Amino acid sequence: MLKSLHVSGPETSCKICDGPASLYGVVDFNKNCLERENVFPVLSGVPVYYYRCENCGLIFSRAFDEWTHADFQEHIYNADYARVDPEYAEIRPQLLADMVFNFIKQAGPLKVLDYGGGAGRTAELLRGKGVAAASWDPMTSAALPQGALFDVVTCFEVFEHTPTPLATAEDALRLLDSKGVLIFSTLTADELPPRAIHAWYIAPRNGHITIYTKAALKVMFEKFGCTVHHFSGNVHMAYRQLPAWLAPQRA
Ligand SMILES: [Zn+2]
């Protein structure tokens, strides 16, 4: 039985910029990313509402605001999760490890943390390539790693999953050296029209509960003194100060 979701009114404030947000649409809890491939789930009968911020365009739900990590584990990141995200366990970690390795291989030895790395497969693959990589996941680990800061923090498929985007960004950045870079993925939604709740990426069963625009990412990371660079609509980088190994390429 799905735990009752938080119900809120037609208006709320944006989780990033605090601007006014009204309801954007409603989908069934079981809506998931496989619908892009014409695989449609049995519906649950549980509605999940999303808002959109009038200022920064953030699309977000408040339905999960009172869920604990245990609730997420029970209802979303459970044994059936692999069915709605079949690439999660192996295919994506391989692609991500290759991407990170290619990005940093000219830099010399760097310390890498994969934040939100699940079972730690991406970091394991990076270690196999000789990179000093560790993994940490807020869903399964209690306290943040203490002490050492990292040259690169990766944050793949994390930000769309958090009900608290500012707290997640702050956590990830806390682990970053002042001249480190945060490399993250999340598919931006700048081009979505006013009624696009059926877009494939808006998918509560996959845990996609906070969808960003480039403007929303800019506002979010500026709060922490960071600049955002977009490699694509899906892969981005945030930094306070570009490290020497990146600066010459970008001068
Ligand atoms: Zn906003």
PDB file of C-alpha atoms and ligand atoms in Angstrom:
ATOM      1  CA  MET A   1       0.000   0.000   0.000  1.00  0.00           C
ATOM      2  CA  LEU A   2       1.423   3.306  -1.063  1.00  0.00           C
ATOM      3  CA  LYS A   3       1.921   5.702   1.816  1.00  0.00           C
ATOM      4  CA  SER A   4      -0.351   8.717   1.515  1.00  0.00           C
ATOM      5  CA  LEU A   5       1.284  11.547  -0.292  1.00  0.00           C
ATOM      6  CA  HIS A   6       1.376  15.104   0.887  1.00  0.00           C
ATOM      7  CA  VAL A   7      -1.471  17.166  -0.553  1.00  0.00           C
ATOM      8  CA  SER A   8      -1.014  20.871  -1.076  1.00  0.00           C
ATOM      9  CA  GLY A   9      -3.057  23.652  -2.598  1.00  0.00           C
ATOM     10  CA  PRO A  10      -3.048  25.156  -6.087  1.00  0.00           C
ATOM     11  CA  GLU A  11      -0.232  27.591  -5.242  1.00  0.00           C
ATOM     12  CA  THR A  12       3.084  27.125  -3.518  1.00  0.00           C
ATOM     13  CA  SER A  13       6.545  28.666  -3.530  1.00  0.00           C
ATOM     14  CA  CYS A  14       9.466  27.455  -5.617  1.00  0.00           C
ATOM     15  CA  LYS A  15      11.923  25.128  -3.901  1.00  0.00           C
ATOM     16  CA  ILE A  16      14.844  26.993  -5.468  1.00  0.00           C
ATOM     17  CA  CYS A  17      14.030  30.686  -5.962  1.00  0.00           C
ATOM     18  CA  ASP A  18      11.017  30.991  -3.642  1.00  0.00           C
ATOM     19  CA  GLY A  19       9.017  32.506  -6.529  1.00  0.00           C
ATOM     20  CA  PRO A  20       5.314  31.806  -7.064  1.00  0.00           C
ATOM     21  CA  ALA A  21       4.473  28.374  -8.457  1.00  0.00           C
ATOM     22  CA  SER A  22       1.081  27.085  -9.517  1.00  0.00           C
ATOM     23  CA  LEU A  23      -0.026  23.584 -10.432  1.00  0.00           C
ATOM     24  CA  TYR A  24       1.455  22.310 -13.683  1.00  0.00           C
ATOM     25  CA  GLY A  25      -0.318  18.973 -13.944  1.00  0.00           C
ATOM     26  CA  VAL A  26      -1.022  15.617 -12.377  1.00  0.00           C
ATOM     27  CA  VAL A  27       0.156  12.117 -13.245  1.00  0.00           C
ATOM     28  CA  ASP A  28      -0.344   8.648 -11.817  1.00  0.00           C
ATOM     29  CA  PHE A  29       2.318   7.533  -9.322  1.00  0.00           C
ATOM     30  CA  ASN A  30       3.245   4.650 -11.634  1.00  0.00           C
ATOM     31  CA  LYS A  31       4.071   6.906 -14.594  1.00  0.00           C
ATOM     32  CA  ASN A  32       7.638   5.998 -15.538  1.00  0.00           C
ATOM     33  CA  CYS A  33      10.326   6.643 -18.118  1.00  0.00           C
ATOM     34  CA  LEU A  34       9.664   3.488 -20.110  1.00  0.00           C
ATOM     35  CA  GLU A  35       6.547   5.127 -21.541  1.00  0.00           C
ATOM     36  CA  ARG A  36       8.978   6.798 -23.935  1.00  0.00           C
ATOM     37  CA  GLU A  37       9.405   3.321 -25.415  1.00  0.00           C
ATOM     38  CA  ASN A  38       5.656   2.662 -25.448  1.00  0.00           C
ATOM     39  CA  VAL A  39       5.786   0.413 -22.379  1.00  0.00           C
ATOM     40  CA  PHE A  40       2.871   1.454 -20.191  1.00  0.00           C
ATOM     41  CA  PRO A  41       2.497   0.420 -16.550  1.00  0.00           C
ATOM     42  CA  VAL A  42      -0.650  -0.577 -14.730  1.00  0.00           C
ATOM     43  CA  LEU A  43      -1.822   2.626 -13.044  1.00  0.00           C
ATOM     44  CA  SER A  44      -1.854   2.885  -9.250  1.00  0.00           C
ATOM     45  CA  GLY A  45      -4.780   5.250  -8.767  1.00  0.00           C
ATOM     46  CA  VAL A  46      -2.548   7.543  -6.702  1.00  0.00           C
ATOM     47  CA  PRO A  47      -2.298  11.059  -8.167  1.00  0.00           C
ATOM     48  CA  VAL A  48       0.953  13.020  -7.986  1.00  0.00           C
ATOM     49  CA  TYR A  49       0.747  16.757  -8.621  1.00  0.00           C
ATOM     50  CA  TYR A  50       3.591  18.872  -9.975  1.00  0.00           C
ATOM     51  CA  TYR A  51       4.033  22.642  -9.814  1.00  0.00           C
ATOM     52  CA  ARG A  52       5.992  24.953 -12.092  1.00  0.00           C
ATOM     53  CA  CYS A  53       7.751  28.087 -10.866  1.00  0.00           C
ATOM     54  CA  GLU A  54       6.812  31.254 -12.739  1.00  0.00           C
ATOM     55  CA  ASN A  55      10.301  32.714 -12.245  1.00  0.00           C
ATOM     56  CA  CYS A  56      12.862  29.976 -12.843  1.00  0.00           C
ATOM     57  CA  GLY A  57      10.694  27.293 -14.461  1.00  0.00           C
ATOM     58  CA  LEU A  58      11.448  24.549 -11.914  1.00  0.00           C
ATOM     59  CA  ILE A  59       8.892  21.728 -12.178  1.00  0.00           C
ATOM     60  CA  PHE A  60       8.506  19.973  -8.852  1.00  0.00           C
ATOM     61  CA  SER A  61       6.180  17.932  -6.697  1.00  0.00           C
ATOM     62  CA  ARG A  62       5.512  18.472  -3.010  1.00  0.00           C
ATOM     63  CA  ALA A  63       3.875  15.043  -2.731  1.00  0.00           C
ATOM     64  CA  PHE A  64       7.034  13.478  -1.298  1.00  0.00           C
ATOM     65  CA  ASP A  65       8.086  16.316   1.000  1.00  0.00           C
ATOM     66  CA  GLU A  66       7.324  14.311   4.123  1.00  0.00           C
ATOM     67  CA  TRP A  67       8.753  11.001   2.941  1.00  0.00           C
ATOM     68  CA  THR A  68      11.696   9.529   4.803  1.00  0.00           C
ATOM     69  CA  HIS A  69      14.528   7.676   3.088  1.00  0.00           C
ATOM     70  CA  ALA A  70      12.785   4.480   4.179  1.00  0.00           C
ATOM     71  CA  ASP A  71       9.603   5.542   2.371  1.00  0.00           C
ATOM     72  CA  PHE A  72      11.579   6.153  -0.831  1.00  0.00           C
ATOM     73  CA  GLN A  73      13.270   2.774  -0.457  1.00  0.00           C
ATOM     74  CA  GLU A  74       9.972   1.014   0.068  1.00  0.00           C
ATOM     75  CA  HIS A  75       7.940   2.613  -2.713  1.00  0.00           C
ATOM     76  CA  ILE A  76      10.406   3.786  -5.373  1.00  0.00           C
ATOM     77  CA  TYR A  77      13.928   2.334  -4.960  1.00  0.00           C
ATOM     78  CA  ASN A  78      12.602  -1.154  -4.256  1.00  0.00           C
ATOM     79  CA  ALA A  79      13.037  -4.530  -5.925  1.00  0.00           C
ATOM     80  CA  ASP A  80      10.901  -3.404  -8.879  1.00  0.00           C
ATOM     81  CA  TYR A  81      12.986  -0.296  -9.574  1.00  0.00           C
ATOM     82  CA  ALA A  82      15.145  -2.125 -12.116  1.00  0.00           C
ATOM     83  CA  ARG A  83      12.019  -2.746 -14.178  1.00  0.00           C
ATOM     84  CA  VAL A  84      11.483   0.971 -14.759  1.00  0.00           C
ATOM     85  CA  ASP A  85      15.214   1.756 -15.033  1.00  0.00           C
ATOM     86  CA  PRO A  86      16.867  -1.319 -16.568  1.00  0.00           C
ATOM     87  CA  GLU A  87      20.159   0.486 -17.283  1.00  0.00           C
ATOM     88  CA  TYR A  88      20.664   1.497 -13.653  1.00  0.00           C
ATOM     89  CA  ALA A  89      22.809  -1.405 -12.466  1.00  0.00           C
ATOM     90  CA  GLU A  90      25.421  -1.823 -15.183  1.00  0.00           C
ATOM     91  CA  ILE A  91      24.925  -0.091 -18.540  1.00  0.00           C
ATOM     92  CA  ARG A  92      24.781   3.452 -17.171  1.00  0.00           C
ATOM     93  CA  PRO A  93      27.702   3.044 -14.722  1.00  0.00           C
ATOM     94  CA  GLN A  94      29.854   1.874 -17.660  1.00  0.00           C
ATOM     95  CA  LEU A  95      28.899   4.910 -19.761  1.00  0.00           C
ATOM     96  CA  LEU A  96      29.401   7.304 -16.849  1.00  0.00           C
ATOM     97  CA  ALA A  97      32.747   5.863 -15.811  1.00  0.00           C
ATOM     98  CA  ASP A  98      33.994   6.176 -19.407  1.00  0.00           C
ATOM     99  CA  MET A  99      32.722   9.748 -19.634  1.00  0.00           C
ATOM    100  CA  VAL A 100      34.341  10.829 -16.353  1.00  0.00           C
ATOM    101  CA  PHE A 101      37.594   9.074 -17.172  1.00  0.00           C
ATOM    102  CA  ASN A 102      37.833  10.766 -20.571  1.00  0.00           C
ATOM    103  CA  PHE A 103      37.095  14.130 -18.994  1.00  0.00           C
ATOM    104  CA  ILE A 104      39.772  13.929 -16.292  1.00  0.00           C
ATOM    105  CA  LYS A 105      42.448  11.711 -17.818  1.00  0.00           C
ATOM    106  CA  GLN A 106      44.669  14.637 -18.847  1.00  0.00           C
ATOM    107  CA  ALA A 107      44.486  16.207 -15.395  1.00  0.00           C
ATOM    108  CA  GLY A 108      46.865  13.968 -13.493  1.00  0.00           C
ATOM    109  CA  PRO A 109      45.786  12.212 -10.303  1.00  0.00           C
ATOM    110  CA  LEU A 110      42.490  13.534  -8.968  1.00  0.00           C
ATOM    111  CA  LYS A 111      40.276  12.451  -6.104  1.00  0.00           C
ATOM    112  CA  VAL A 112      36.769  11.673  -7.304  1.00  0.00           C
ATOM    113  CA  LEU A 113      33.600  11.142  -5.283  1.00  0.00           C
ATOM    114  CA  ASP A 114      30.477   9.742  -6.919  1.00  0.00           C
ATOM    115  CA  TYR A 115      27.712  11.365  -4.859  1.00  0.00           C
ATOM    116  CA  GLY A 116      24.465   9.403  -5.037  1.00  0.00           C
ATOM    117  CA  GLY A 117      26.344   6.507  -6.548  1.00  0.00           C
ATOM    118  CA  GLY A 118      23.936   3.801  -5.381  1.00  0.00           C
ATOM    119  CA  ALA A 119      25.769   0.517  -4.995  1.00  0.00           C
ATOM    120  CA  GLY A 120      29.025   2.211  -6.009  1.00  0.00           C
ATOM    121  CA  ARG A 121      29.478   0.605  -9.421  1.00  0.00           C
ATOM    122  CA  THR A 122      30.600   3.777 -11.244  1.00  0.00           C
ATOM    123  CA  ALA A 123      33.324   4.449  -8.665  1.00  0.00           C
ATOM    124  CA  GLU A 124      34.384   0.804  -8.822  1.00  0.00           C
ATOM    125  CA  LEU A 125      34.770   1.017 -12.608  1.00  0.00           C
ATOM    126  CA  LEU A 126      36.781   4.233 -12.233  1.00  0.00           C
ATOM    127  CA  ARG A 127      39.084   2.560  -9.723  1.00  0.00           C
ATOM    128  CA  GLY A 128      39.586  -0.149 -12.331  1.00  0.00           C
ATOM    129  CA  LYS A 129      40.939   2.591 -14.617  1.00  0.00           C
ATOM    130  CA  GLY A 130      43.355   3.765 -11.911  1.00  0.00           C
ATOM    131  CA  VAL A 131      41.299   6.712 -10.597  1.00  0.00           C
ATOM    132  CA  ALA A 132      41.091   7.379  -6.842  1.00  0.00           C
ATOM    133  CA  ALA A 133      37.295   7.185  -6.760  1.00  0.00           C
ATOM    134  CA  ALA A 134      34.884   6.711  -3.874  1.00  0.00           C
ATOM    135  CA  SER A 135      31.116   6.477  -3.746  1.00  0.00           C
ATOM    136  CA  TRP A 136      28.603   7.834  -1.269  1.00  0.00           C
ATOM    137  CA  ASP A 137      24.835   7.709  -1.389  1.00  0.00           C
ATOM    138  CA  PRO A 138      22.523   9.792   0.814  1.00  0.00           C
ATOM    139  CA  MET A 139      19.766   7.184   0.503  1.00  0.00           C
ATOM    140  CA  THR A 140      21.801   4.425   2.072  1.00  0.00           C
ATOM    141  CA  SER A 141      24.514   6.140   4.152  1.00  0.00           C
ATOM    142  CA  ALA A 142      23.888   8.092   7.302  1.00  0.00           C
ATOM    143  CA  ALA A 143      26.581  10.745   7.584  1.00  0.00           C
ATOM    144  CA  LEU A 144      28.534  12.557   4.911  1.00  0.00           C
ATOM    145  CA  PRO A 145      32.138  11.441   4.544  1.00  0.00           C
ATOM    146  CA  GLN A 146      34.250  13.576   6.852  1.00  0.00           C
ATOM    147  CA  GLY A 147      37.600  15.172   6.278  1.00  0.00           C
ATOM    148  CA  ALA A 148      38.977  14.964   2.793  1.00  0.00           C
ATOM    149  CA  LEU A 149      37.623  17.128   0.004  1.00  0.00           C
ATOM    150  CA  PHE A 150      37.441  15.962  -3.582  1.00  0.00           C
ATOM    151  CA  ASP A 151      38.735  17.424  -6.858  1.00  0.00           C
ATOM    152  CA  VAL A 152      35.730  16.099  -8.739  1.00  0.00           C
ATOM    153  CA  VAL A 153      32.318  15.268  -7.326  1.00  0.00           C
ATOM    154  CA  THR A 154      30.028  13.518  -9.774  1.00  0.00           C
ATOM    155  CA  CYS A 155      26.297  13.587  -9.246  1.00  0.00           C
ATOM    156  CA  PHE A 156      24.577  11.521 -11.896  1.00  0.00           C
ATOM    157  CA  GLU A 157      20.826  10.986 -11.922  1.00  0.00           C
ATOM    158  CA  VAL A 158      20.576  12.589  -8.504  1.00  0.00           C
ATOM    159  CA  PHE A 159      19.090  16.070  -8.698  1.00  0.00           C
ATOM    160  CA  GLU A 160      15.826  15.023 -10.366  1.00  0.00           C
ATOM    161  CA  HIS A 161      15.379  12.528  -7.520  1.00  0.00           C
ATOM    162  CA  THR A 162      15.614  14.900  -4.570  1.00  0.00           C
ATOM    163  CA  PRO A 163      12.634  16.561  -2.901  1.00  0.00           C
ATOM    164  CA  THR A 164      15.084  19.118  -1.440  1.00  0.00           C
ATOM    165  CA  PRO A 165      17.224  20.447  -4.318  1.00  0.00           C
ATOM    166  CA  LEU A 166      19.022  23.182  -2.364  1.00  0.00           C
ATOM    167  CA  ALA A 167      19.988  20.836   0.464  1.00  0.00           C
ATOM    168  CA  THR A 168      21.231  18.238  -2.029  1.00  0.00           C
ATOM    169  CA  ALA A 169      23.323  20.798  -3.912  1.00  0.00           C
ATOM    170  CA  GLU A 170      24.764  22.094  -0.637  1.00  0.00           C
ATOM    171  CA  ASP A 171      25.637  18.553   0.477  1.00  0.00           C
ATOM    172  CA  ALA A 172      27.380  17.694  -2.780  1.00  0.00           C
ATOM    173  CA  LEU A 173      29.289  20.991  -2.846  1.00  0.00           C
ATOM    174  CA  ARG A 174      30.395  20.583   0.769  1.00  0.00           C
ATOM    175  CA  LEU A 175      32.555  17.681  -0.370  1.00  0.00           C
ATOM    176  CA  LEU A 176      34.195  19.660  -3.140  1.00  0.00           C
ATOM    177  CA  ASP A 177      37.597  21.323  -2.955  1.00  0.00           C
ATOM    178  CA  SER A 178      37.469  25.113  -3.557  1.00  0.00           C
ATOM    179  CA  LYS A 179      39.054  24.456  -6.951  1.00  0.00           C
ATOM    180  CA  GLY A 180      37.015  21.344  -7.601  1.00  0.00           C
ATOM    181  CA  VAL A 181      34.264  20.734 -10.125  1.00  0.00           C
ATOM    182  CA  LEU A 182      30.863  19.172  -9.680  1.00  0.00           C
ATOM    183  CA  ILE A 183      29.863  17.235 -12.780  1.00  0.00           C
ATOM    184  CA  PHE A 184      26.198  16.321 -12.813  1.00  0.00           C
ATOM    185  CA  SER A 185      23.446  15.076 -15.034  1.00  0.00           C
ATOM    186  CA  THR A 186      19.796  16.022 -15.098  1.00  0.00           C
ATOM    187  CA  LEU A 187      17.692  16.576 -18.196  1.00  0.00           C
ATOM    188  CA  THR A 188      16.721  20.248 -18.369  1.00  0.00           C
ATOM    189  CA  ALA A 189      13.188  21.194 -19.315  1.00  0.00           C
ATOM    190  CA  ASP A 190      13.571  24.660 -20.801  1.00  0.00           C
ATOM    191  CA  GLU A 191      11.575  23.827 -23.893  1.00  0.00           C
ATOM    192  CA  LEU A 192       8.546  22.267 -22.231  1.00  0.00           C
ATOM    193  CA  PRO A 193       5.278  24.046 -23.129  1.00  0.00           C
ATOM    194  CA  PRO A 194       2.736  25.181 -20.502  1.00  0.00           C
ATOM    195  CA  ARG A 195       0.985  21.797 -20.361  1.00  0.00           C
ATOM    196  CA  ALA A 196       3.591  19.110 -20.813  1.00  0.00           C
ATOM    197  CA  ILE A 197       3.052  17.001 -17.732  1.00  0.00           C
ATOM    198  CA  HIS A 198       3.131  13.910 -19.954  1.00  0.00           C
ATOM    199  CA  ALA A 199       6.753  14.512 -20.945  1.00  0.00           C
ATOM    200  CA  TRP A 200       8.609  11.214 -20.428  1.00  0.00           C
ATOM    201  CA  TYR A 201      11.084  12.596 -17.895  1.00  0.00           C
ATOM    202  CA  ILE A 202       8.346  13.630 -15.431  1.00  0.00           C
ATOM    203  CA  ALA A 203       8.038  10.213 -13.845  1.00  0.00           C
ATOM    204  CA  PRO A 204       7.284   9.648 -10.158  1.00  0.00           C
ATOM    205  CA  ARG A 205       7.818   5.877 -10.333  1.00  0.00           C
ATOM    206  CA  ASN A 206      11.390   6.575 -11.423  1.00  0.00           C
ATOM    207  CA  GLY A 207      11.739   9.072  -8.587  1.00  0.00           C
ATOM    208  CA  HIS A 208      11.826  12.020 -11.002  1.00  0.00           C
ATOM    209  CA  ILE A 209      10.185  14.563  -8.729  1.00  0.00           C
ATOM    210  CA  THR A 210      12.202  17.764  -9.377  1.00  0.00           C
ATOM    211  CA  ILE A 211      12.820  18.835 -12.992  1.00  0.00           C
ATOM    212  CA  TYR A 212      15.128  21.789 -13.692  1.00  0.00           C
ATOM    213  CA  THR A 213      15.527  24.457 -16.317  1.00  0.00           C
ATOM    214  CA  LYS A 214      18.918  25.997 -17.027  1.00  0.00           C
ATOM    215  CA  ALA A 215      17.612  29.127 -15.268  1.00  0.00           C
ATOM    216  CA  ALA A 216      16.730  27.085 -12.173  1.00  0.00           C
ATOM    217  CA  LEU A 217      20.200  25.500 -12.103  1.00  0.00           C
ATOM    218  CA  LYS A 218      21.782  28.947 -12.419  1.00  0.00           C
ATOM    219  CA  VAL A 219      19.782  30.333  -9.488  1.00  0.00           C
ATOM    220  CA  MET A 220      20.435  27.232  -7.384  1.00  0.00           C
ATOM    221  CA  PHE A 221      24.205  27.162  -7.823  1.00  0.00           C
ATOM    222  CA  GLU A 222      24.584  30.940  -7.545  1.00  0.00           C
ATOM    223  CA  LYS A 223      23.285  30.580  -3.987  1.00  0.00           C
ATOM    224  CA  PHE A 224      26.482  28.626  -3.287  1.00  0.00           C
ATOM    225  CA  GLY A 225      28.782  30.940  -5.230  1.00  0.00           C
ATOM    226  CA  CYS A 226      28.997  28.615  -8.235  1.00  0.00           C
ATOM    227  CA  THR A 227      28.904  29.114 -11.980  1.00  0.00           C
ATOM    228  CA  VAL A 228      27.153  26.487 -14.102  1.00  0.00           C
ATOM    229  CA  HIS A 229      28.435  25.307 -17.480  1.00  0.00           C
ATOM    230  CA  HIS A 230      26.212  23.157 -19.711  1.00  0.00           C
ATOM    231  CA  PHE A 231      27.881  20.469 -21.818  1.00  0.00           C
ATOM    232  CA  SER A 232      24.434  19.541 -23.150  1.00  0.00           C
ATOM    233  CA  GLY A 233      20.818  19.598 -22.016  1.00  0.00           C
ATOM    234  CA  ASN A 234      21.656  16.686 -19.738  1.00  0.00           C
ATOM    235  CA  VAL A 235      25.253  17.030 -18.526  1.00  0.00           C
ATOM    236  CA  HIS A 236      26.439  20.066 -16.604  1.00  0.00           C
ATOM    237  CA  MET A 237      29.268  21.315 -14.424  1.00  0.00           C
ATOM    238  CA  ALA A 238      29.258  23.671 -11.435  1.00  0.00           C
ATOM    239  CA  TYR A 239      32.371  25.255  -9.927  1.00  0.00           C
ATOM    240  CA  ARG A 240      33.490  28.116  -7.727  1.00  0.00           C
ATOM    241  CA  GLN A 241      36.843  28.508  -9.403  1.00  0.00           C
ATOM    242  CA  LEU A 242      38.009  26.561 -12.427  1.00  0.00           C
ATOM    243  CA  PRO A 243      40.943  24.302 -11.616  1.00  0.00           C
ATOM    244  CA  ALA A 244      44.174  24.683 -13.561  1.00  0.00           C
ATOM    245  CA  TRP A 245      43.560  21.437 -15.436  1.00  0.00           C
ATOM    246  CA  LEU A 246      40.389  22.906 -16.942  1.00  0.00           C
ATOM    247  CA  ALA A 247      41.192  26.596 -17.148  1.00  0.00           C
ATOM    248  CA  PRO A 248      43.518  26.561 -20.190  1.00  0.00           C
ATOM    249  CA  GLN A 249      40.944  24.745 -22.331  1.00  0.00           C
ATOM    250  CA  ARG A 250      38.289  27.250 -21.406  1.00  0.00           C
ATOM    251  CA  ALA A 251      40.251  30.494 -21.503  1.00  0.00           C
TER     252      ALA A 251
HETATM  253 ZN    ZN B   1      11.859  29.172  -9.093  1.00  0.00          ZN
END
